PDB file of N, CA and C in Angstrom:
ATOM      1  N   SER K 274      -4.007  18.829  -9.700  1.00 56.00           N
ATOM      2  CA  SER K 274      -3.242  17.567  -8.713  1.00 56.00           C
ATOM      3  C   SER K 274      -2.598  18.088  -7.710  1.00 56.00           C
ATOM      4  N   TYR K 275      -2.320  17.057  -6.849  1.00 65.00           N
ATOM      5  CA  TYR K 275      -1.512  17.436  -5.584  1.00 65.00           C
ATOM      6  C   TYR K 275      -0.788  16.182  -4.935  1.00 65.00           C
ATOM      7  N   LEU K 276       0.086  16.414  -4.094  1.00 66.00           N
ATOM      8  CA  LEU K 276       0.898  15.683  -3.532  1.00 66.00           C
ATOM      9  C   LEU K 276       0.995  15.685  -1.826  1.00 66.00           C
ATOM     10  N   VAL K 277       1.093  14.808  -1.154  1.00 67.00           N
ATOM     11  CA  VAL K 277       0.960  15.166   0.124  1.00 67.00           C
ATOM     12  C   VAL K 277       2.499  14.350   0.732  1.00 67.00           C
ATOM     13  N   LYS K 278       2.992  15.295   1.698  1.00 65.00           N
ATOM     14  CA  LYS K 278       4.194  14.592   1.948  1.00 65.00           C
ATOM     15  C   LYS K 278       4.246  15.434   3.514  1.00 65.00           C
ATOM     16  N   GLY K 279       4.328  14.382   4.433  1.00 61.00           N
ATOM     17  CA  GLY K 279       4.560  15.016   5.758  1.00 61.00           C
ATOM     18  C   GLY K 279       2.999  15.717   5.969  1.00 61.00           C
ATOM     19  N   ASN K 280       3.332  16.936   6.845  1.00 60.00           N
ATOM     20  CA  ASN K 280       2.119  17.817   7.054  1.00 60.00           C
ATOM     21  C   ASN K 280       2.100  18.623   5.641  1.00 60.00           C
ATOM     22  N   CYS K 281       2.962  18.826   4.487  1.00 64.00           N
ATOM     23  CA  CYS K 281       2.752  19.895   3.542  1.00 64.00           C
ATOM     24  C   CYS K 281       2.117  19.148   2.491  1.00 64.00           C
ATOM     25  N   LEU K 282       1.455  20.014   1.773  1.00 64.00           N
ATOM     26  CA  LEU K 282       0.394  19.702   0.653  1.00 64.00           C
ATOM     27  C   LEU K 282       1.408  20.464  -0.720  1.00 64.00           C
ATOM     28  N   TYR K 283       1.548  20.044  -1.848  1.00 64.00           N
ATOM     29  CA  TYR K 283       2.110  20.366  -2.786  1.00 64.00           C
ATOM     30  C   TYR K 283       1.505  20.642  -3.979  1.00 64.00           C
ATOM     31  N   LEU K 284       1.220  21.400  -4.607  1.00 61.00           N
ATOM     32  CA  LEU K 284       0.088  21.985  -6.112  1.00 61.00           C
ATOM     33  C   LEU K 284       1.517  21.180  -7.170  1.00 61.00           C
ATOM     34  N   ASP K 285       0.806  21.257  -8.170  1.00 60.00           N
ATOM     35  CA  ASP K 285       1.527  20.732  -9.541  1.00 60.00           C
ATOM     36  C   ASP K 285       2.868  21.739  -9.689  1.00 60.00           C
ATOM     37  N   GLY K 286       2.742  23.022  -9.328  1.00 57.00           N
ATOM     38  CA  GLY K 286       3.587  24.037  -9.521  1.00 57.00           C
ATOM     39  C   GLY K 286       4.580  24.082  -8.766  1.00 57.00           C
ATOM     40  N   GLY K 287       4.490  23.143  -7.433  1.00 56.00           N
ATOM     41  CA  GLY K 287       5.043  23.216  -6.190  1.00 56.00           C
ATOM     42  C   GLY K 287       5.028  24.213  -4.907  1.00 56.00           C
ATOM     43  N   ALA K 288       3.788  24.959  -5.006  1.00 56.00           N
ATOM     44  CA  ALA K 288       3.417  25.878  -4.410  1.00 56.00           C
ATOM     45  C   ALA K 288       3.003  24.971  -2.745  1.00 56.00           C
ATOM     46  N   VAL K 289       3.477  25.067  -1.908  1.00 56.00           N
ATOM     47  CA  VAL K 289       3.069  24.827  -0.617  1.00 56.00           C
ATOM     48  C   VAL K 289       1.778  25.523   0.099  1.00 56.00           C
ATOM     49  N   LEU K 290       0.743  24.408   0.288  1.00 55.00           N
ATOM     50  CA  LEU K 290      -0.289  24.867   0.669  1.00 55.00           C
ATOM     51  C   LEU K 290      -0.541  24.950   2.528  1.00 55.00           C
ATOM     52  N   GLY K 291      -0.690  25.903   3.179  1.00 57.00           N
ATOM     53  CA  GLY K 291      -1.101  25.197   4.369  1.00 57.00           C
ATOM     54  C   GLY K 291      -2.626  25.667   4.845  1.00 57.00           C
ATOM     55  N   GLY K 292      -2.706  24.860   6.091  1.00 55.00           N
ATOM     56  CA  GLY K 292      -4.198  25.343   6.411  1.00 55.00           C
ATOM     57  C   GLY K 292      -5.051  23.851   5.797  1.00 55.00           C
ATOM     58  N   VAL K 293      -6.426  24.059   6.344  1.00 50.00           N
ATOM     59  CA  VAL K 293      -7.205  22.875   5.775  1.00 50.00           C
ATOM     60  C   VAL K 293      -7.754  22.980   4.270  1.00 50.00           C
ATOM     61  N   MET K 294      -7.718  24.216   3.668  1.00 54.00           N
ATOM     62  CA  MET K 294      -8.448  24.281   2.594  1.00 54.00           C
ATOM     63  C   MET K 294      -7.369  24.513   1.454  1.00 54.00           C
ATOM     64  N   PHE K 295      -6.967  23.122   1.362  1.00 57.00           N
ATOM     65  CA  PHE K 295      -5.970  23.157   0.192  1.00 57.00           C
ATOM     66  C   PHE K 295      -6.722  22.135  -1.163  1.00 57.00           C
ATOM     67  N   LEU K 296      -7.782  21.949  -0.912  1.00 62.00           N
ATOM     68  CA  LEU K 296      -8.776  21.658  -1.823  1.00 62.00           C
ATOM     69  C   LEU K 296     -10.145  21.926  -2.079  1.00 62.00           C
ATOM     70  N   ASP K 297     -11.195  22.077  -2.932  1.00 78.00           N
ATOM     71  CA  ASP K 297     -11.899  23.040  -3.026  1.00 78.00           C
ATOM     72  C   ASP K 297     -13.059  21.966  -1.974  1.00 78.00           C
ATOM     73  N   LYS K 298     -14.083  22.530  -1.517  1.00 82.00           N
ATOM     74  CA  LYS K 298     -14.817  21.964  -0.527  1.00 82.00           C
ATOM     75  C   LYS K 298     -15.554  20.562  -0.878  1.00 82.00           C
ATOM     76  N   ALA K 299     -15.886  20.680  -2.430  1.00 85.00           N
ATOM     77  CA  ALA K 299     -16.653  19.718  -2.802  1.00 85.00           C
ATOM     78  C   ALA K 299     -15.893  18.459  -2.943  1.00 85.00           C
ATOM     79  N   LYS K 300     -14.785  18.627  -3.343  1.00 86.00           N
ATOM     80  CA  LYS K 300     -13.797  17.548  -3.634  1.00 86.00           C
ATOM     81  C   LYS K 300     -13.577  17.038  -2.272  1.00 86.00           C
ATOM     82  N   ILE K 301     -12.824  17.750  -1.117  1.00 87.00           N
ATOM     83  CA  ILE K 301     -12.837  17.123   0.229  1.00 87.00           C
ATOM     84  C   ILE K 301     -13.790  16.665   1.004  1.00 87.00           C
ATOM     85  N   LEU K 302     -15.213  16.857   0.754  1.00 88.00           N
ATOM     86  CA  LEU K 302     -16.447  16.228   1.138  1.00 88.00           C
ATOM     87  C   LEU K 302     -16.399  14.980   0.309  1.00 88.00           C
ATOM     88  N   LYS K 303     -16.292  15.049  -1.130  1.00 89.00           N
ATOM     89  CA  LYS K 303     -16.361  13.937  -1.671  1.00 89.00           C
ATOM     90  C   LYS K 303     -15.328  12.639  -1.133  1.00 89.00           C
ATOM     91  N   LEU K 304     -13.917  13.128  -1.154  1.00 90.00           N
ATOM     92  CA  LEU K 304     -13.114  12.197  -0.570  1.00 90.00           C
ATOM     93  C   LEU K 304     -13.657  11.590   0.743  1.00 90.00           C
ATOM     94  N   ALA K 305     -14.230  12.217   1.597  1.00 92.00           N
ATOM     95  CA  ALA K 305     -14.729  12.068   2.766  1.00 92.00           C
ATOM     96  C   ALA K 305     -15.857  11.295   3.218  1.00 92.00           C
ATOM     97  N   LYS K 306     -16.618  10.791   1.761  1.00 92.00           N
ATOM     98  CA  LYS K 306     -17.202   9.930   1.870  1.00 92.00           C
ATOM     99  C   LYS K 306     -17.323   8.426   2.482  1.00 92.00           C
ATOM    100  N   GLY K 307     -18.107   8.560   3.694  1.00 93.00           N
ATOM    101  CA  GLY K 307     -17.978   7.099   4.329  1.00 93.00           C
ATOM    102  C   GLY K 307     -17.301   6.944   5.719  1.00 93.00           C
ATOM    103  N   PHE K 308     -16.926   8.496   5.906  1.00 94.00           N
ATOM    104  CA  PHE K 308     -16.243   8.733   6.965  1.00 94.00           C
ATOM    105  C   PHE K 308     -17.133   8.725   8.347  1.00 94.00           C
ATOM    106  N   ARG K 309     -16.779   8.601   9.589  1.00 93.00           N
ATOM    107  CA  ARG K 309     -17.797   8.626  10.961  1.00 93.00           C
ATOM    108  C   ARG K 309     -18.225   9.971  11.190  1.00 93.00           C
ATOM    109  N   GLY K 310     -19.314  10.103  11.686  1.00 93.00           N
ATOM    110  CA  GLY K 310     -19.187  11.353  12.552  1.00 93.00           C
ATOM    111  C   GLY K 310     -19.558  12.732  11.394  1.00 93.00           C
ATOM    112  N   ARG K 311     -19.182  13.873  12.203  1.00 91.00           N
ATOM    113  CA  ARG K 311     -19.041  15.083  11.379  1.00 91.00           C
ATOM    114  C   ARG K 311     -17.933  15.094  10.447  1.00 91.00           C
ATOM    115  N   SER K 312     -17.070  14.143  10.402  1.00 90.00           N
ATOM    116  CA  SER K 312     -15.863  13.869   9.540  1.00 90.00           C
ATOM    117  C   SER K 312     -16.308  13.881   8.230  1.00 90.00           C
ATOM    118  N   LYS K 313     -17.624  13.383   7.771  1.00 89.00           N
ATOM    119  CA  LYS K 313     -18.027  13.202   6.385  1.00 89.00           C
ATOM    120  C   LYS K 313     -18.634  14.463   6.002  1.00 89.00           C
ATOM    121  N   ASN K 314     -19.114  15.287   6.856  1.00 89.00           N
ATOM    122  CA  ASN K 314     -19.975  16.568   6.216  1.00 89.00           C
ATOM    123  C   ASN K 314     -19.431  18.098   6.774  1.00 89.00           C
ATOM    124  N   CYS K 315     -18.335  18.158   8.003  1.00 88.00           N
ATOM    125  CA  CYS K 315     -18.167  19.237   8.501  1.00 88.00           C
ATOM    126  C   CYS K 315     -16.729  19.625   7.884  1.00 88.00           C
ATOM    127  N   ILE K 316     -16.417  20.479   6.881  1.00 86.00           N
ATOM    128  CA  ILE K 316     -15.322  20.909   6.068  1.00 86.00           C
ATOM    129  C   ILE K 316     -14.224  20.925   7.202  1.00 86.00           C
ATOM    130  N   ARG K 317     -14.256  21.526   8.237  1.00 87.00           N
ATOM    131  CA  ARG K 317     -13.213  21.937   8.920  1.00 87.00           C
ATOM    132  C   ARG K 317     -12.710  20.427   9.813  1.00 87.00           C
ATOM    133  N   ILE K 318     -13.564  19.566   9.660  1.00 89.00           N
ATOM    134  CA  ILE K 318     -13.345  18.682  10.600  1.00 89.00           C
ATOM    135  C   ILE K 318     -12.818  17.470   9.329  1.00 89.00           C
ATOM    136  N   ALA K 319     -13.359  17.726   8.213  1.00 90.00           N
ATOM    137  CA  ALA K 319     -13.203  16.371   7.218  1.00 90.00           C
ATOM    138  C   ALA K 319     -11.349  16.528   6.367  1.00 90.00           C
ATOM    139  N   ALA K 320     -11.381  18.060   6.420  1.00 88.00           N
ATOM    140  CA  ALA K 320      -9.981  18.455   5.651  1.00 88.00           C
ATOM    141  C   ALA K 320      -8.766  17.614   6.209  1.00 88.00           C
ATOM    142  N   PRO K 321      -8.500  17.974   7.423  1.00 90.00           N
ATOM    143  CA  PRO K 321      -7.365  17.053   8.259  1.00 90.00           C
ATOM    144  C   PRO K 321      -7.555  15.715   8.036  1.00 90.00           C
ATOM    145  N   ARG K 322      -8.924  15.167   8.035  1.00 92.00           N
ATOM    146  CA  ARG K 322      -8.987  13.570   8.047  1.00 92.00           C
ATOM    147  C   ARG K 322      -8.628  13.089   6.680  1.00 92.00           C
ATOM    148  N   VAL K 323      -9.245  13.833   5.614  1.00 91.00           N
ATOM    149  CA  VAL K 323      -9.118  13.578   4.543  1.00 91.00           C
ATOM    150  C   VAL K 323      -7.366  13.705   4.046  1.00 91.00           C
ATOM    151  N   THR K 324      -6.732  14.437   4.283  1.00 89.00           N
ATOM    152  CA  THR K 324      -5.278  14.397   4.338  1.00 89.00           C
ATOM    153  C   THR K 324      -4.376  13.556   4.754  1.00 89.00           C
ATOM    154  N   LYS K 325      -4.947  12.952   6.144  1.00 91.00           N
ATOM    155  CA  LYS K 325      -4.236  11.956   6.844  1.00 91.00           C
ATOM    156  C   LYS K 325      -4.917  10.686   6.118  1.00 91.00           C
ATOM    157  N   ALA K 326      -6.008  10.610   5.854  1.00 92.00           N
ATOM    158  CA  ALA K 326      -6.140   9.246   4.916  1.00 92.00           C
ATOM    159  C   ALA K 326      -5.617   8.915   3.489  1.00 92.00           C
ATOM    160  N   LEU K 327      -5.197  10.455   2.767  1.00 90.00           N
ATOM    161  CA  LEU K 327      -4.258  10.104   1.796  1.00 90.00           C
ATOM    162  C   LEU K 327      -3.040   9.681   2.127  1.00 90.00           C
ATOM    163  N   GLN K 328      -2.439   9.875   3.324  1.00 91.00           N
ATOM    164  CA  GLN K 328      -1.474   9.903   3.602  1.00 91.00           C
ATOM    165  C   GLN K 328      -1.354   8.190   3.882  1.00 91.00           C
ATOM    166  N   TYR K 329      -2.119   7.660   4.698  1.00 93.00           N
ATOM    167  CA  TYR K 329      -1.989   6.320   4.872  1.00 93.00           C
ATOM    168  C   TYR K 329      -2.217   5.457   3.753  1.00 93.00           C
ATOM    169  N   ALA K 330      -3.253   6.215   2.675  1.00 93.00           N
ATOM    170  CA  ALA K 330      -3.387   5.278   1.355  1.00 93.00           C
ATOM    171  C   ALA K 330      -2.028   5.083   0.582  1.00 93.00           C
ATOM    172  N   THR K 331      -1.255   6.079   0.544  1.00 91.00           N
ATOM    173  CA  THR K 331       0.389   5.867   0.206  1.00 91.00           C
ATOM    174  C   THR K 331       1.227   5.103   1.071  1.00 91.00           C
ATOM    175  N   ARG K 332       1.395   4.912   2.257  1.00 93.00           N
ATOM    176  CA  ARG K 332       1.490   4.252   2.842  1.00 93.00           C
ATOM    177  C   ARG K 332       1.647   2.980   2.808  1.00 93.00           C
ATOM    178  N   ASP K 333       0.152   2.425   2.438  1.00 95.00           N
ATOM    179  CA  ASP K 333      -0.324   1.105   2.771  1.00 95.00           C
ATOM    180  C   ASP K 333      -0.494   0.511   1.539  1.00 95.00           C
ATOM    181  N   ARG K 334      -0.103   0.913   0.420  1.00 94.00           N
ATOM    182  CA  ARG K 334       0.231   0.620  -1.033  1.00 94.00           C
ATOM    183  C   ARG K 334       1.359  -0.144  -1.155  1.00 94.00           C
ATOM    184  N   LYS K 335       2.466   0.482  -0.383  1.00 94.00           N
ATOM    185  CA  LYS K 335       3.752  -0.089  -0.265  1.00 94.00           C
ATOM    186  C   LYS K 335       3.575  -1.440   0.938  1.00 94.00           C
ATOM    187  N   GLN K 336       2.956  -0.904   1.840  1.00 96.00           N
ATOM    188  CA  GLN K 336       3.206  -2.092   2.555  1.00 96.00           C
ATOM    189  C   GLN K 336       2.440  -3.303   2.117  1.00 96.00           C
ATOM    190  N   LYS K 337       1.207  -3.039   1.431  1.00 96.00           N
ATOM    191  CA  LYS K 337       0.600  -4.403   0.875  1.00 96.00           C
ATOM    192  C   LYS K 337       2.020  -5.078   0.286  1.00 96.00           C
ATOM    193  N   LYS K 338       2.586  -4.782  -0.639  1.00 95.00           N
ATOM    194  CA  LYS K 338       3.182  -5.046  -1.384  1.00 95.00           C
ATOM    195  C   LYS K 338       4.249  -6.159  -0.651  1.00 95.00           C
ATOM    196  N   ARG K 339       4.702  -5.525   0.225  1.00 95.00           N
ATOM    197  CA  ARG K 339       5.792  -6.405   1.211  1.00 95.00           C
ATOM    198  C   ARG K 339       4.959  -7.128   2.111  1.00 95.00           C
ATOM    199  N   GLU K 340       3.744  -7.440   2.201  1.00 96.00           N
ATOM    200  CA  GLU K 340       2.956  -8.296   3.037  1.00 96.00           C
ATOM    201  C   GLU K 340       2.356  -9.659   2.230  1.00 96.00           C
ATOM    202  N   MET K 341       2.519  -8.879   0.805  1.00 95.00           N
ATOM    203  CA  MET K 341       1.810  -9.975  -0.355  1.00 95.00           C
ATOM    204  C   MET K 341       3.076 -10.988  -0.302  1.00 95.00           C
ATOM    205  N   ARG K 342       4.352 -10.344  -0.566  1.00 95.00           N
ATOM    206  CA  ARG K 342       5.564 -11.131  -0.384  1.00 95.00           C
ATOM    207  C   ARG K 342       6.117 -11.792   0.330  1.00 95.00           C
ATOM    208  N   SER K 343       5.621 -11.393   1.420  1.00 95.00           N
ATOM    209  CA  SER K 343       5.791 -12.148   2.761  1.00 95.00           C
ATOM    210  C   SER K 343       5.160 -13.295   2.486  1.00 95.00           C
ATOM    211  N   LEU K 344       3.621 -13.428   2.341  1.00 95.00           N
ATOM    212  CA  LEU K 344       2.868 -14.334   2.267  1.00 95.00           C
ATOM    213  C   LEU K 344       3.290 -15.453   1.107  1.00 95.00           C
ATOM    214  N   TRP K 345       3.693 -14.698  -0.304  1.00 95.00           N
ATOM    215  CA  TRP K 345       4.022 -16.056  -1.170  1.00 95.00           C
ATOM    216  C   TRP K 345       5.178 -17.006  -0.442  1.00 95.00           C
ATOM    217  N   ILE K 346       6.226 -16.004   0.434  1.00 94.00           N
ATOM    218  CA  ILE K 346       7.452 -17.024   0.946  1.00 94.00           C
ATOM    219  C   ILE K 346       6.828 -17.918   1.937  1.00 94.00           C
ATOM    220  N   THR K 347       5.937 -17.570   2.421  1.00 94.00           N
ATOM    221  CA  THR K 347       5.327 -18.338   3.460  1.00 94.00           C
ATOM    222  C   THR K 347       4.770 -19.715   3.008  1.00 94.00           C
ATOM    223  N   ARG K 348       3.953 -19.287   2.160  1.00 94.00           N
ATOM    224  CA  ARG K 348       3.364 -20.564   1.238  1.00 94.00           C
ATOM    225  C   ARG K 348       4.325 -21.419   0.421  1.00 94.00           C
ATOM    226  N   ILE K 349       5.450 -20.761   0.154  1.00 93.00           N
ATOM    227  CA  ILE K 349       6.343 -21.494  -0.841  1.00 93.00           C
ATOM    228  C   ILE K 349       7.115 -22.192   0.118  1.00 93.00           C
ATOM    229  N   ASN K 350       7.242 -22.129   1.356  1.00 93.00           N
ATOM    230  CA  ASN K 350       8.568 -22.782   2.404  1.00 93.00           C
ATOM    231  C   ASN K 350       7.658 -23.639   2.780  1.00 93.00           C
ATOM    232  N   ALA K 351       6.241 -23.659   3.138  1.00 93.00           N
ATOM    233  CA  ALA K 351       5.435 -24.737   3.406  1.00 93.00           C
ATOM    234  C   ALA K 351       5.134 -25.915   2.610  1.00 93.00           C
ATOM    235  N   GLY K 352       5.305 -25.522   1.295  1.00 92.00           N
ATOM    236  CA  GLY K 352       4.952 -26.361   0.311  1.00 92.00           C
ATOM    237  C   GLY K 352       6.470 -27.203   0.113  1.00 92.00           C
ATOM    238  N   THR K 353       7.630 -26.313   0.402  1.00 93.00           N
ATOM    239  CA  THR K 353       8.917 -27.140   0.033  1.00 93.00           C
ATOM    240  C   THR K 353       9.078 -27.889   1.112  1.00 93.00           C
ATOM    241  N   ARG K 354       8.957 -27.850   2.426  1.00 93.00           N
ATOM    242  CA  ARG K 354       8.861 -28.711   3.668  1.00 93.00           C
ATOM    243  C   ARG K 354       8.170 -29.774   3.710  1.00 93.00           C
ATOM    244  N   GLU K 355       7.221 -29.809   2.999  1.00 92.00           N
ATOM    245  CA  GLU K 355       6.477 -31.062   2.625  1.00 92.00           C
ATOM    246  C   GLU K 355       7.308 -32.045   2.041  1.00 92.00           C
ATOM    247  N   HIS K 356       8.159 -31.599   1.140  1.00 91.00           N
ATOM    248  CA  HIS K 356       9.188 -32.152  -0.008  1.00 91.00           C
ATOM    249  C   HIS K 356      10.533 -32.442   1.088  1.00 91.00           C
ATOM    250  N   GLY K 357      10.411 -32.119   2.041  1.00 92.00           N
ATOM    251  CA  GLY K 357      11.764 -32.099   2.805  1.00 92.00           C
ATOM    252  C   GLY K 357      13.086 -31.147   2.505  1.00 92.00           C
ATOM    253  N   LEU K 358      12.801 -30.175   1.879  1.00 92.00           N
ATOM    254  CA  LEU K 358      13.392 -28.913   1.517  1.00 92.00           C
ATOM    255  C   LEU K 358      13.169 -27.804   2.404  1.00 92.00           C
ATOM    256  N   LYS K 359      14.157 -26.881   2.536  1.00 92.00           N
ATOM    257  CA  LYS K 359      14.144 -25.756   2.980  1.00 92.00           C
ATOM    258  C   LYS K 359      13.436 -24.560   2.160  1.00 92.00           C
ATOM    259  N   TYR K 360      13.119 -23.464   2.328  1.00 92.00           N
ATOM    260  CA  TYR K 360      12.870 -22.380   1.246  1.00 92.00           C
ATOM    261  C   TYR K 360      14.089 -21.885   0.239  1.00 92.00           C
ATOM    262  N   GLY K 361      15.210 -21.505   1.279  1.00 91.00           N
ATOM    263  CA  GLY K 361      16.433 -21.221   0.728  1.00 91.00           C
ATOM    264  C   GLY K 361      17.077 -22.025  -0.274  1.00 91.00           C
ATOM    265  N   GLN K 362      17.038 -23.499   0.315  1.00 93.00           N
ATOM    266  CA  GLN K 362      17.535 -24.536  -0.641  1.00 93.00           C
ATOM    267  C   GLN K 362      16.971 -24.714  -1.788  1.00 93.00           C
ATOM    268  N   PHE K 363      15.690 -24.518  -1.832  1.00 92.00           N
ATOM    269  CA  PHE K 363      14.454 -24.425  -3.080  1.00 92.00           C
ATOM    270  C   PHE K 363      14.731 -23.312  -4.066  1.00 92.00           C
ATOM    271  N   MET K 364      15.073 -22.369  -3.502  1.00 92.00           N
ATOM    272  CA  MET K 364      15.214 -21.210  -4.368  1.00 92.00           C
ATOM    273  C   MET K 364      16.462 -20.895  -5.035  1.00 92.00           C
ATOM    274  N   SER K 365      17.470 -21.492  -4.251  1.00 93.00           N
ATOM    275  CA  SER K 365      18.913 -22.015  -4.953  1.00 93.00           C
ATOM    276  C   SER K 365      19.036 -22.439  -5.732  1.00 93.00           C
ATOM    277  N   GLY K 366      18.539 -23.844  -5.428  1.00 92.00           N
ATOM    278  CA  GLY K 366      18.153 -24.781  -6.705  1.00 92.00           C
ATOM    279  C   GLY K 366      17.363 -24.165  -7.944  1.00 92.00           C
ATOM    280  N   LEU K 367      16.486 -23.508  -7.782  1.00 90.00           N
ATOM    281  CA  LEU K 367      15.964 -22.771  -9.169  1.00 90.00           C
ATOM    282  C   LEU K 367      16.995 -21.866  -9.751  1.00 90.00           C
ATOM    283  N   GLN K 368      17.815 -21.185  -8.800  1.00 91.00           N
ATOM    284  CA  GLN K 368      18.515 -19.994  -9.422  1.00 91.00           C
ATOM    285  C   GLN K 368      19.508 -20.724 -10.342  1.00 91.00           C
ATOM    286  N   GLN K 369      20.029 -22.074  -9.626  1.00 92.00           N
ATOM    287  CA  GLN K 369      21.320 -22.759  -9.981  1.00 92.00           C
ATOM    288  C   GLN K 369      20.815 -23.381 -11.490  1.00 92.00           C
ATOM    289  N   GLU K 370      19.611 -23.853 -11.582  1.00 91.00           N
ATOM    290  CA  GLU K 370      19.156 -24.249 -12.891  1.00 91.00           C
ATOM    291  C   GLU K 370      18.465 -23.207 -13.832  1.00 91.00           C
ATOM    292  N   ASN K 371      18.521 -22.314 -13.452  1.00 89.00           N
ATOM    293  CA  ASN K 371      18.378 -20.692 -14.218  1.00 89.00           C
ATOM    294  C   ASN K 371      16.692 -21.099 -14.632  1.00 89.00           C
ATOM    295  N   ILE K 372      16.097 -21.296 -13.606  1.00 86.00           N
ATOM    296  CA  ILE K 372      14.387 -21.454 -14.067  1.00 86.00           C
ATOM    297  C   ILE K 372      14.090 -20.198 -13.232  1.00 86.00           C
ATOM    298  N   GLN K 373      13.391 -19.451 -14.139  1.00 88.00           N
ATOM    299  CA  GLN K 373      12.853 -17.831 -13.718  1.00 88.00           C
ATOM    300  C   GLN K 373      11.427 -18.177 -13.631  1.00 88.00           C
ATOM    301  N   VAL K 374      11.278 -18.265 -12.060  1.00 86.00           N
ATOM    302  CA  VAL K 374       9.393 -18.409 -12.109  1.00 86.00           C
ATOM    303  C   VAL K 374       9.157 -17.570 -10.632  1.00 86.00           C
ATOM    304  N   ASN K 375       8.149 -16.562 -10.968  1.00 87.00           N
ATOM    305  CA  ASN K 375       8.314 -15.506  -9.835  1.00 87.00           C
ATOM    306  C   ASN K 375       7.469 -16.208  -8.649  1.00 87.00           C
ATOM    307  N   ARG K 376       7.705 -15.635  -7.378  1.00 90.00           N
ATOM    308  CA  ARG K 376       7.125 -15.826  -6.142  1.00 90.00           C
ATOM    309  C   ARG K 376       5.486 -16.001  -6.061  1.00 90.00           C
ATOM    310  N   LYS K 377       4.843 -15.471  -6.784  1.00 91.00           N
ATOM    311  CA  LYS K 377       3.400 -15.387  -6.954  1.00 91.00           C
ATOM    312  C   LYS K 377       3.052 -16.904  -7.510  1.00 91.00           C
ATOM    313  N   VAL K 378       3.718 -16.959  -8.744  1.00 90.00           N
ATOM    314  CA  VAL K 378       3.650 -18.202  -9.069  1.00 90.00           C
ATOM    315  C   VAL K 378       3.641 -19.512  -8.268  1.00 90.00           C
ATOM    316  N   LEU K 379       5.141 -19.310  -7.839  1.00 89.00           N
ATOM    317  CA  LEU K 379       5.335 -20.504  -7.164  1.00 89.00           C
ATOM    318  C   LEU K 379       4.443 -20.734  -5.730  1.00 89.00           C
ATOM    319  N   SER K 380       4.017 -19.746  -5.453  1.00 91.00           N
ATOM    320  CA  SER K 380       2.949 -19.858  -4.059  1.00 91.00           C
ATOM    321  C   SER K 380       1.923 -20.551  -4.445  1.00 91.00           C
ATOM    322  N   GLU K 381       0.943 -20.216  -5.740  1.00 89.00           N
ATOM    323  CA  GLU K 381      -0.013 -20.760  -6.351  1.00 89.00           C
ATOM    324  C   GLU K 381       0.347 -22.241  -6.549  1.00 89.00           C
ATOM    325  N   LEU K 382       1.434 -22.725  -7.136  1.00 85.00           N
ATOM    326  CA  LEU K 382       1.689 -24.320  -7.643  1.00 85.00           C
ATOM    327  C   LEU K 382       2.080 -24.541  -5.867  1.00 85.00           C
ATOM    328  N   ALA K 383       2.511 -23.893  -5.056  1.00 86.00           N
ATOM    329  CA  ALA K 383       2.520 -24.545  -3.499  1.00 86.00           C
ATOM    330  C   ALA K 383       1.140 -24.974  -2.490  1.00 86.00           C
ATOM    331  N   MET K 384       0.220 -24.163  -3.357  1.00 83.00           N
ATOM    332  CA  MET K 384      -0.842 -24.417  -2.095  1.00 83.00           C
ATOM    333  C   MET K 384      -1.798 -25.586  -3.254  1.00 83.00           C
TER     334      MET K 384
END
């Protein structure tokens, strides 16, 4: 197993690997499947692209959570404004009444 942090690649033992051969060639090419041009079959081009793709995947998993929460809040806000409330007032009212419903469920109810 490995971990990508910045430009460094770490193995399980904590060893830092440099260059493009941090994984065996078969694994790199397997991870590069679907890339365009020589990035999918030329190891010297595929390795840095795979490394960057893994970095993007890690970053975007966190970004996806942020975007979903923002979408839920937007939907709840639209639903509450139809009934003459603002999002903050609605959430404050739920909290005062000790009603524990998460934003995902509330957004589905608002639609």
